[in-house]
PDB file of C-alpha atoms in Angstrom:
ATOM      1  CA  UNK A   1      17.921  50.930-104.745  1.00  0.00           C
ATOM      2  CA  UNK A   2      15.613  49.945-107.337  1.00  0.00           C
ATOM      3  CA  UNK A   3      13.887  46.371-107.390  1.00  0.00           C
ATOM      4  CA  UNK A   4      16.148  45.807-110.754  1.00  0.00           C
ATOM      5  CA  UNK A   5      19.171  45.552-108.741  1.00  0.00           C
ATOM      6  CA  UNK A   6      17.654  42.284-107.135  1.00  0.00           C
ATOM      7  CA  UNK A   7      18.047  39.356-109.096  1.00  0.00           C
ATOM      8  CA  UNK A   8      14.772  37.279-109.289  1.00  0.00           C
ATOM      9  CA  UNK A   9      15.465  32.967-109.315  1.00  0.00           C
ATOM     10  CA  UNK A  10      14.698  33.159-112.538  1.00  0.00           C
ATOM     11  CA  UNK A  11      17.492  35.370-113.379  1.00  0.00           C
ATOM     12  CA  UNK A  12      19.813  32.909-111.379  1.00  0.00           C
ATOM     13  CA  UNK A  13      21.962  30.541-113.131  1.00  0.00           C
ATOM     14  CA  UNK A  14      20.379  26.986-113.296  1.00  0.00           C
ATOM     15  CA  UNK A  15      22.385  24.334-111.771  1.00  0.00           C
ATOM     16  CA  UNK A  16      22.856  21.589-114.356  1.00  0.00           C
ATOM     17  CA  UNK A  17      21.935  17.949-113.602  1.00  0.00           C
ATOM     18  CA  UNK A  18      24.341  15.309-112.513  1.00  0.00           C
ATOM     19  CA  UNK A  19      25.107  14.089-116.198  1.00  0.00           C
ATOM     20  CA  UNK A  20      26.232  17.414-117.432  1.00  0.00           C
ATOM     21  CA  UNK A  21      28.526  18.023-114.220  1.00  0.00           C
ATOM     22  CA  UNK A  22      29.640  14.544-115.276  1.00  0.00           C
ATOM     23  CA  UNK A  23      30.570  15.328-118.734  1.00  0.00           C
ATOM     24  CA  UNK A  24      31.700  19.259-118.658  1.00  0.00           C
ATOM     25  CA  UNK A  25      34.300  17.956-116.005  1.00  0.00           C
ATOM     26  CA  UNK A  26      35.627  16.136-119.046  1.00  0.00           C
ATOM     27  CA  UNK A  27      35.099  18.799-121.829  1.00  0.00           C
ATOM     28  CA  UNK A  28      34.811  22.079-119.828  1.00  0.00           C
ATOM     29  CA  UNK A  29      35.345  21.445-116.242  1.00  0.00           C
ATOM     30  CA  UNK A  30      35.627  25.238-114.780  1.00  0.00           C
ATOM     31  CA  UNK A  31      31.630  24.815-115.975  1.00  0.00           C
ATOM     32  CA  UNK A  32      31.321  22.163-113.614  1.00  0.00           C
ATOM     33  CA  UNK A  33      33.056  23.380-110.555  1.00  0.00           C
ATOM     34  CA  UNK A  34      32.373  26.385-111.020  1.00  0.00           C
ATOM     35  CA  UNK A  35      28.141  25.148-110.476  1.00  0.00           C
ATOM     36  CA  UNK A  36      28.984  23.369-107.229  1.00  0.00           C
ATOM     37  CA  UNK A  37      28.464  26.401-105.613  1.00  0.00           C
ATOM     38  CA  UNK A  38      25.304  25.873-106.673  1.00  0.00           C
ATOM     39  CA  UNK A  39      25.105  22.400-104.776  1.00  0.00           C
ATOM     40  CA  UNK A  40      28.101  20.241-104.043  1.00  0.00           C
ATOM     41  CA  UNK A  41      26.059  16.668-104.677  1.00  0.00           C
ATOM     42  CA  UNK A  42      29.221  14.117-105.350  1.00  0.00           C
ATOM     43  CA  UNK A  43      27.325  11.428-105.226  1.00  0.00           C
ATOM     44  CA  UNK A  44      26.821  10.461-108.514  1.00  0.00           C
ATOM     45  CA  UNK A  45      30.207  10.959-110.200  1.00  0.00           C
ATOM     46  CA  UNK A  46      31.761   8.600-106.565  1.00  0.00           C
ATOM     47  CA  UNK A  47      28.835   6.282-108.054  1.00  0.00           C
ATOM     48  CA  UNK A  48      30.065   5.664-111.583  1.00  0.00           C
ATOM     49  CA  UNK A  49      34.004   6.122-110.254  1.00  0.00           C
ATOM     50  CA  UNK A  50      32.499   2.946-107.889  1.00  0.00           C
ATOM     51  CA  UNK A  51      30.613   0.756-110.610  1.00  0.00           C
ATOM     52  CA  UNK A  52      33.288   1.140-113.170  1.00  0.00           C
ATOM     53  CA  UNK A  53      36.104   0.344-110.091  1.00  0.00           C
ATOM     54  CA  UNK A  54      33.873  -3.243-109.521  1.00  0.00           C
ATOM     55  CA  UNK A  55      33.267  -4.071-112.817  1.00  0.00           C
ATOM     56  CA  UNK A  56      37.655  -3.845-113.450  1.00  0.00           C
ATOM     57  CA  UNK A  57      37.645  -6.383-110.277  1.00  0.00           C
ATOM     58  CA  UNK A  58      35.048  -8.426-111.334  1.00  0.00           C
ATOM     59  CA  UNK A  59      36.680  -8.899-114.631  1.00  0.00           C
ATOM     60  CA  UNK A  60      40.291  -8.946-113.032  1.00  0.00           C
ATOM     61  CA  UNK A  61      39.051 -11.856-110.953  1.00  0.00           C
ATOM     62  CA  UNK A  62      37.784 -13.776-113.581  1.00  0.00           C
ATOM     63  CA  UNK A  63      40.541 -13.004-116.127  1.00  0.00           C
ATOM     64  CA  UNK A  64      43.756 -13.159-113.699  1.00  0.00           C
ATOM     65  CA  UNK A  65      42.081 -14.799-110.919  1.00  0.00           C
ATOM     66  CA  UNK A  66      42.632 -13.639-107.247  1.00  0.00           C
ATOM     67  CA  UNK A  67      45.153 -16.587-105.834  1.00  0.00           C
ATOM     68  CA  UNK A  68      47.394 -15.318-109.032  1.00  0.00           C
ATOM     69  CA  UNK A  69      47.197 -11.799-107.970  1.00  0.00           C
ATOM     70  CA  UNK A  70      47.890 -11.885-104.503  1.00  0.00           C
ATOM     71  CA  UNK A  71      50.691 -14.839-105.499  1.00  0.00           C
ATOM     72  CA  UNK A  72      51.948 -11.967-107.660  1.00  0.00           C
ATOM     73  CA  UNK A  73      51.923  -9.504-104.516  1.00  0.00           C
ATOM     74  CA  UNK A  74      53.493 -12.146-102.569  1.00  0.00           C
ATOM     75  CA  UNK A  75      56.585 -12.188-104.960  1.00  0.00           C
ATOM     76  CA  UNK A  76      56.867  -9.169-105.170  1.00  0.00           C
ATOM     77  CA  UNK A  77      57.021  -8.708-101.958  1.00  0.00           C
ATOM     78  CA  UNK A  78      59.878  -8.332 -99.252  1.00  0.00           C
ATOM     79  CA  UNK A  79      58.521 -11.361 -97.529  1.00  0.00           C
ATOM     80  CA  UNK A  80      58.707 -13.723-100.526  1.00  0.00           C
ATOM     81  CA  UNK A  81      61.631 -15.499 -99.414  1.00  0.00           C
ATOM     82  CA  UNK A  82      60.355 -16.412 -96.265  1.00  0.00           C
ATOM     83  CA  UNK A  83      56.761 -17.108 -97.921  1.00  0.00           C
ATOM     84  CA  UNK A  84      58.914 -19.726 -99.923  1.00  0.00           C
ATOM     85  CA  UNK A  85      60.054 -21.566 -96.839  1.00  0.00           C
ATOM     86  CA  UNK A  86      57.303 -22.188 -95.556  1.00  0.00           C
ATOM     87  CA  UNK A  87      56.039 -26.102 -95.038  1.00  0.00           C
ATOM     88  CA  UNK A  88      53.026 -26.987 -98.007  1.00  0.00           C
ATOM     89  CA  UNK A  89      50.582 -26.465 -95.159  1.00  0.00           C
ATOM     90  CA  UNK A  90      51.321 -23.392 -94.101  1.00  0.00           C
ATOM     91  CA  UNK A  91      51.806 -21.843 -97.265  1.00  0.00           C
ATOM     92  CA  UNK A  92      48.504 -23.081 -98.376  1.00  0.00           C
ATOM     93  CA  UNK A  93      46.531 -21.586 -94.987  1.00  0.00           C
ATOM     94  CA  UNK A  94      48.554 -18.411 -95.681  1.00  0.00           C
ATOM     95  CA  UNK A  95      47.823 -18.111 -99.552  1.00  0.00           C
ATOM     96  CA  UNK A  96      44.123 -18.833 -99.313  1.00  0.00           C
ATOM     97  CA  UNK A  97      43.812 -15.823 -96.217  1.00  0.00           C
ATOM     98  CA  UNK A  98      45.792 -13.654 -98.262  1.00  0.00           C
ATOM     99  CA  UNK A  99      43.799 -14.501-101.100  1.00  0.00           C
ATOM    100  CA  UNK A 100      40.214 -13.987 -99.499  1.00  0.00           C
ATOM    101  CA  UNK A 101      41.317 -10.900 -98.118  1.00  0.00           C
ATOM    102  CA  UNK A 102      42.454  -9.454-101.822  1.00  0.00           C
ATOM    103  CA  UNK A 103      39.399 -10.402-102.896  1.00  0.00           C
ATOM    104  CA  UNK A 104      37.612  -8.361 -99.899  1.00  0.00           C
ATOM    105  CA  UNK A 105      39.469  -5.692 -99.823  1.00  0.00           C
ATOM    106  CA  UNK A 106      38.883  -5.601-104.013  1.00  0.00           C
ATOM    107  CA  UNK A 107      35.059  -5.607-104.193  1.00  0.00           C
ATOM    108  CA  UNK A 108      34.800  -2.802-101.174  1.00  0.00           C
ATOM    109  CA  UNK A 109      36.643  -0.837-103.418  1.00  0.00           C
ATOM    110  CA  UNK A 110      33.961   1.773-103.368  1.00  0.00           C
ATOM    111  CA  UNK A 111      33.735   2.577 -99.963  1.00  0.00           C
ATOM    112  CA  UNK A 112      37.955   2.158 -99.899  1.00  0.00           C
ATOM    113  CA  UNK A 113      38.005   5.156-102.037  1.00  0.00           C
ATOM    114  CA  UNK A 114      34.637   7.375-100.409  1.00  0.00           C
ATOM    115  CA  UNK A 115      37.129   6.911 -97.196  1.00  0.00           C
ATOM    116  CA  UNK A 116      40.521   7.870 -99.572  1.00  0.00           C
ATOM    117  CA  UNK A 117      38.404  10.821-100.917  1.00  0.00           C
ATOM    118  CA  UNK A 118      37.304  12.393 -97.402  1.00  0.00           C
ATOM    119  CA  UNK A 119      41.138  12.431 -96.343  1.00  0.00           C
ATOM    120  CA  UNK A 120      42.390  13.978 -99.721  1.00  0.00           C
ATOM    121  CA  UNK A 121      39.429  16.825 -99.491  1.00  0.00           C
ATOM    122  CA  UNK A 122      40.204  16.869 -95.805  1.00  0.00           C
ATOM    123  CA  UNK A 123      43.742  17.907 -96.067  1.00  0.00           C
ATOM    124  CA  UNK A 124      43.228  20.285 -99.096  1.00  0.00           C
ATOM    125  CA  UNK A 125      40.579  22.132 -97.749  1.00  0.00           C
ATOM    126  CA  UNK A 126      42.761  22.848 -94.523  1.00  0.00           C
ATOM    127  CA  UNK A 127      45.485  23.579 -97.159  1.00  0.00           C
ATOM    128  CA  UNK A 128      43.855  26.194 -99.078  1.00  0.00           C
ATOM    129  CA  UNK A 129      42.391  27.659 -96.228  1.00  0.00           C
ATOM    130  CA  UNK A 130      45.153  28.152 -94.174  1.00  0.00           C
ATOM    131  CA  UNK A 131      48.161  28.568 -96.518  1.00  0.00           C
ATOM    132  CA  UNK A 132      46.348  30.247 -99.531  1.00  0.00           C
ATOM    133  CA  UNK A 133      43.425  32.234 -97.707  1.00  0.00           C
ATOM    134  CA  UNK A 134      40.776  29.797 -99.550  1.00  0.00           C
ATOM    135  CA  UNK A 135      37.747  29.497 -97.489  1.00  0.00           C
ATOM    136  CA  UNK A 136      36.294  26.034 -99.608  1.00  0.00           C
ATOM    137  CA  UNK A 137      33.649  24.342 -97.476  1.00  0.00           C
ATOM    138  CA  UNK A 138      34.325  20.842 -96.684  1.00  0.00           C
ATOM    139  CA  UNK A 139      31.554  19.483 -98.725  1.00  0.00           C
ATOM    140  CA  UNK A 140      32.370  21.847-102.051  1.00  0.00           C
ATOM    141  CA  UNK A 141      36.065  20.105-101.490  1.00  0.00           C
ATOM    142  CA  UNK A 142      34.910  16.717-101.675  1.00  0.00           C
ATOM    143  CA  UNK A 143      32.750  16.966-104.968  1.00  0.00           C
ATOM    144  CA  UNK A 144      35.602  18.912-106.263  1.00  0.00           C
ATOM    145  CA  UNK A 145      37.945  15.723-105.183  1.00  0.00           C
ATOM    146  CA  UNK A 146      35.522  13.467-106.508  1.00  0.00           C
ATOM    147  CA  UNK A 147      34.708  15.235-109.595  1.00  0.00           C
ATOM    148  CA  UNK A 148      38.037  15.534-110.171  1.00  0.00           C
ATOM    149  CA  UNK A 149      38.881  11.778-109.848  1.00  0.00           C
ATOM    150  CA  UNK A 150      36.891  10.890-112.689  1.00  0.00           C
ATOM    151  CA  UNK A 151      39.375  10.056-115.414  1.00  0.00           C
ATOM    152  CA  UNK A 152      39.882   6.845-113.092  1.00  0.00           C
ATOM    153  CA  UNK A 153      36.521   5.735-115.126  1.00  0.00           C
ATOM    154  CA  UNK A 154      38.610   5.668-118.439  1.00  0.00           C
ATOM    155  CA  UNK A 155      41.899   4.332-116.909  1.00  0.00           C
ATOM    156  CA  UNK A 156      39.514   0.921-115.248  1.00  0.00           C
ATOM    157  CA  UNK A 157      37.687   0.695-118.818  1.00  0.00           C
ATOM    158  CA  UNK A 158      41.250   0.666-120.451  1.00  0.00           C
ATOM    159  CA  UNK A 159      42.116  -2.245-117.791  1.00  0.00           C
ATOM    160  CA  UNK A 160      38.736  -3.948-118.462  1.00  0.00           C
ATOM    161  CA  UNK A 161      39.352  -3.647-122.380  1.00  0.00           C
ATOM    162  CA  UNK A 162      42.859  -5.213-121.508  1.00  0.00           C
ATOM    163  CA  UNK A 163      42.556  -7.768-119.542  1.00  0.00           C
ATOM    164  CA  UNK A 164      39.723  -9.187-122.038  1.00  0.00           C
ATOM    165  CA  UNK A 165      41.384  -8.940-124.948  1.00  0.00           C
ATOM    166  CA  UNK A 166      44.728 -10.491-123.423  1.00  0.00           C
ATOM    167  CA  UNK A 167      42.216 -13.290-121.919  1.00  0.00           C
ATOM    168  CA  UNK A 168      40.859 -13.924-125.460  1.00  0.00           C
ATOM    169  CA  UNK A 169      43.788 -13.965-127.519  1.00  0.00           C
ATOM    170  CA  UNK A 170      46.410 -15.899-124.889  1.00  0.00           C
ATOM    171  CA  UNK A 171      48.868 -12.968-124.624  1.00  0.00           C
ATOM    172  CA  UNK A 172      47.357 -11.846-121.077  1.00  0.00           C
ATOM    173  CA  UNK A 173      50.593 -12.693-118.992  1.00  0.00           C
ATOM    174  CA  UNK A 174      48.932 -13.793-115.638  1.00  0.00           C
ATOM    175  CA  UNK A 175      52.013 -13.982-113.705  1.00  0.00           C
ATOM    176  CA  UNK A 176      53.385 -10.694-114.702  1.00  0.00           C
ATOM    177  CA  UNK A 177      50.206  -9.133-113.908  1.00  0.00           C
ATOM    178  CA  UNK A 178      50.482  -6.392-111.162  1.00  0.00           C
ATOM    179  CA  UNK A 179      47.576  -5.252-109.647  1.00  0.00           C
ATOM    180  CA  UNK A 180      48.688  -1.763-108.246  1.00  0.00           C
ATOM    181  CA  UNK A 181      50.049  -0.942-111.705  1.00  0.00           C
ATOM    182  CA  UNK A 182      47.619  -2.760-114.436  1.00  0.00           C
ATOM    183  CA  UNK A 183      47.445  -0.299-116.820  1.00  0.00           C
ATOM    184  CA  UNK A 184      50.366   1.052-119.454  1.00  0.00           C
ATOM    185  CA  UNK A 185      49.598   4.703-118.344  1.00  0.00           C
ATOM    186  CA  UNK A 186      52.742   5.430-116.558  1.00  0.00           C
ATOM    187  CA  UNK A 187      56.936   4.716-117.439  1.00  0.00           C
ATOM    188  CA  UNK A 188      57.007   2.149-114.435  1.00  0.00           C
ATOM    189  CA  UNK A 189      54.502   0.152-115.905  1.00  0.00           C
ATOM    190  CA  UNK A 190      57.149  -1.378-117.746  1.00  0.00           C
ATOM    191  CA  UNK A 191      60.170  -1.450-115.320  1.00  0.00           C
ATOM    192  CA  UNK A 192      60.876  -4.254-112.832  1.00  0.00           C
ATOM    193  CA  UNK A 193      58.602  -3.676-109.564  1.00  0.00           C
ATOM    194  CA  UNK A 194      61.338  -5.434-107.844  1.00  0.00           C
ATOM    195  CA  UNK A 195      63.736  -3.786-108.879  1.00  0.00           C
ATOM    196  CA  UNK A 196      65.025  -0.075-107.371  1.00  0.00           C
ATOM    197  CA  UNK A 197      61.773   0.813-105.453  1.00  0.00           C
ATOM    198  CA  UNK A 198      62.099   4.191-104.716  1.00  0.00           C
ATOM    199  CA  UNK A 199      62.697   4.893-108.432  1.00  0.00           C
ATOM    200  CA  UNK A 200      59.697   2.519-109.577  1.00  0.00           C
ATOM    201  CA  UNK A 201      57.598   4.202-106.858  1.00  0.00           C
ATOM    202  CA  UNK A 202      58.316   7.746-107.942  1.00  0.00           C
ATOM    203  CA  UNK A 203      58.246   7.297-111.748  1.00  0.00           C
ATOM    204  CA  UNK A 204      54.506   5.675-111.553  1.00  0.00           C
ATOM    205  CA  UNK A 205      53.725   9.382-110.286  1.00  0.00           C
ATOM    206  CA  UNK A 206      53.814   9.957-113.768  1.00  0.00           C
ATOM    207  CA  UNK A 207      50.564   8.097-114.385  1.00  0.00           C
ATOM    208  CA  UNK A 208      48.531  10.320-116.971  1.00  0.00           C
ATOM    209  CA  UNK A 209      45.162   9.970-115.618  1.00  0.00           C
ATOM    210  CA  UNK A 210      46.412  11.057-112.033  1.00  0.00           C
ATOM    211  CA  UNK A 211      48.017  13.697-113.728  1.00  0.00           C
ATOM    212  CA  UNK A 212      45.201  14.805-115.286  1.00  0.00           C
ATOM    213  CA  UNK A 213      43.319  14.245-112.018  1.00  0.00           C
ATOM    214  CA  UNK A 214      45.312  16.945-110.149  1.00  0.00           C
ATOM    215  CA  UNK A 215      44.590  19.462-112.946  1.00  0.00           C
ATOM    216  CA  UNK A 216      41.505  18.845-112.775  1.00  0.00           C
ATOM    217  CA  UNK A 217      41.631  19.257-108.421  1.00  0.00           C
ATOM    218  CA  UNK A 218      43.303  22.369-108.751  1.00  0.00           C
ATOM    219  CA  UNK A 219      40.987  23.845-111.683  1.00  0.00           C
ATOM    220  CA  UNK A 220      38.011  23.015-109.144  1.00  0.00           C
ATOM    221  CA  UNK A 221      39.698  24.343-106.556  1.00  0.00           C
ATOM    222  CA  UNK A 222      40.429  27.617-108.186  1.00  0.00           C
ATOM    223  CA  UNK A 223      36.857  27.930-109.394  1.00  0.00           C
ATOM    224  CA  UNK A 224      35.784  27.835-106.116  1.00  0.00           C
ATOM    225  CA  UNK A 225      38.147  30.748-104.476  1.00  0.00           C
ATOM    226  CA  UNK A 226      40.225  33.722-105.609  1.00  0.00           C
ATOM    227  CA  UNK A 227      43.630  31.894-106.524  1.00  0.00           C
ATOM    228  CA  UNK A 228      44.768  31.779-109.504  1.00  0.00           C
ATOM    229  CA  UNK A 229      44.523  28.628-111.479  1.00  0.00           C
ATOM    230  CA  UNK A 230      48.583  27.826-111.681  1.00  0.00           C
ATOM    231  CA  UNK A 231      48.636  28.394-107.966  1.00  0.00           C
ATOM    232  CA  UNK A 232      45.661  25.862-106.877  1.00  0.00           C
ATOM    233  CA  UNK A 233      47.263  22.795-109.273  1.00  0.00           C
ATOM    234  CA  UNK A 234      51.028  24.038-107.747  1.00  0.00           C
ATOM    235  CA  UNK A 235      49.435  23.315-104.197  1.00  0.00           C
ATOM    236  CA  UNK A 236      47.493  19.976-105.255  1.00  0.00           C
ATOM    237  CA  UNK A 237      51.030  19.150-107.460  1.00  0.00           C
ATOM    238  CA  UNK A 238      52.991  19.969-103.591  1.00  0.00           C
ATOM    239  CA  UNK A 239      50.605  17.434-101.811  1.00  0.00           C
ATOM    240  CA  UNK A 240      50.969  14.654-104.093  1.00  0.00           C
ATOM    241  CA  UNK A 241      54.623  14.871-104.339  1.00  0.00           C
ATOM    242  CA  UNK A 242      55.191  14.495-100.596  1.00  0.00           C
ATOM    243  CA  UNK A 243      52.451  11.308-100.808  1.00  0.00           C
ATOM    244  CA  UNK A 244      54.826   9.672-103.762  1.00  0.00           C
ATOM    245  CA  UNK A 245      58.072  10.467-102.192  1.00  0.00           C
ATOM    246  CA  UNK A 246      57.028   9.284 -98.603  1.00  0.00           C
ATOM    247  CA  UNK A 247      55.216   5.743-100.613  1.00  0.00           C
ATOM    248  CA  UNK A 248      58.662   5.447-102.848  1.00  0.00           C
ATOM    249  CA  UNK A 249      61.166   5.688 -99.158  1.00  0.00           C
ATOM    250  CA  UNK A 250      59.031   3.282 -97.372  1.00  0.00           C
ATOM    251  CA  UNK A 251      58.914   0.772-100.226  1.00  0.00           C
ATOM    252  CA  UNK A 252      62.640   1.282-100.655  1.00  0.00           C
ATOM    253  CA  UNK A 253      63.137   0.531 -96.735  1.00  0.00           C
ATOM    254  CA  UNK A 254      60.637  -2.586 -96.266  1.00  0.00           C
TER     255      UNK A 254
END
């Protein structure tokens, strides 16, 4: 063999920075993916996912308010009727620990999601290995997952630019406002959350930014492996189906 045959580190491909990850995964995301194999750093795409995520609930909190949202959640809720009944005193203690806790389990947000993230890579990984032949390391699987979850930066900035504007003009309807669905990004954003739950549940799958989300998963994960691009989303598509349909039955039931 001749030394040519080697390739030097200079004839290597470079592995682009953090910022260019960031933005190919919007523009040209097989570019981006396809570099993790060059280093599968998620860090700073879960960082901007995060800050984005706590600047929405900082602004939700001072827009909406947190006793309003989790007074929304309440009524929306199968336990409203029975929240109703409750003597003044009691419905105070329970509103302001229901409250508190919205507002804790809001601002940890960040780590909520690092934990939603490992379980999503998790269960893909083991998916694509073992039903698809797909040998993705765990840690390639959660900057893919990550990566992939960055349209949620747009989706919060289009709640953030919402929720302002509403709060500046009066139209911002706080007691219509629903925290799990805030944005107008999916049909059941305008249908009754209290109305036919399985039905509400499984027509917010069609949220576009998820969508594009899963795309997104399954370009990564196809970049990463020898499946074919239409075969990686059709596994990630499988997976999330079974997640909405199990959500929409148990919300129908309780």
């Amino acid at each position: 063999m001749s030394a040519a045959s080697v390739p030097t580190p200079s004839e290597l491909p470079a592995r682009m920075s953090h910022g260019a990850r960031i933005l190919n995964t919007f523009i040209s995301p097989a570019k981006t993916f396809g570099d993790l194999k060059n280093g599968a750093g998620w860090w700073a795409p879960w960082l901007l996912i995060s800050v984005v995520a706590l600047m929405f609930v900082f602004t939700m909190g001072q827009e909406v308010g947190f006793e309003q949202i989790t007074n929304n959640e309440i009524a929306r809720s199968s336990r409203a009727e029975q929240f109703e009944k409750l003597p003044p005193d009691q419905k105070a203690k329970q509103l302001a620990f229901s409250t508190n806790l919205t507002r804790v389990i809001s601002y940890a947000n960040p780590a909520v999601n690092l934990l939603v993230f490992v379980i999503i890579a998790g269960v893909l990984m083991g998916t694509f290995s073992v039903a698809a032949g797909a040998a993705v390391p765990f840690a390639r699987s959660l900057a893919i997952v990550i990566y992939a979850s960055l349209p949620a930066v747009i989706s919060a900035l289009l709640g953030i630019v919402s929720l302002v504007a509403g709060g500046m003009s009066g139209s911002l309807d706080k007691d219509a406002f629903n925290v799990r669905n805030p944005v107008a990004t999916n049909p059941a954003y305008f249908m009754d959350p209290t109305g036919n739950k399985f039905l509400y549940g499984m027509t917010s799958a069609l949220d576009i930014f998820v969508i594009w989300s899963i795309i997104l998963m399954g370009i990564g994960f196809s970049s990463n492996s020898k499946l074919k691009r239409g075969t990686a989303i059709g596994i990630v598509v499988a997976w999330y189906l079974v997640y909405k349909l199990a959500g929409a039955t148990l919300a129908s039931i309780f």
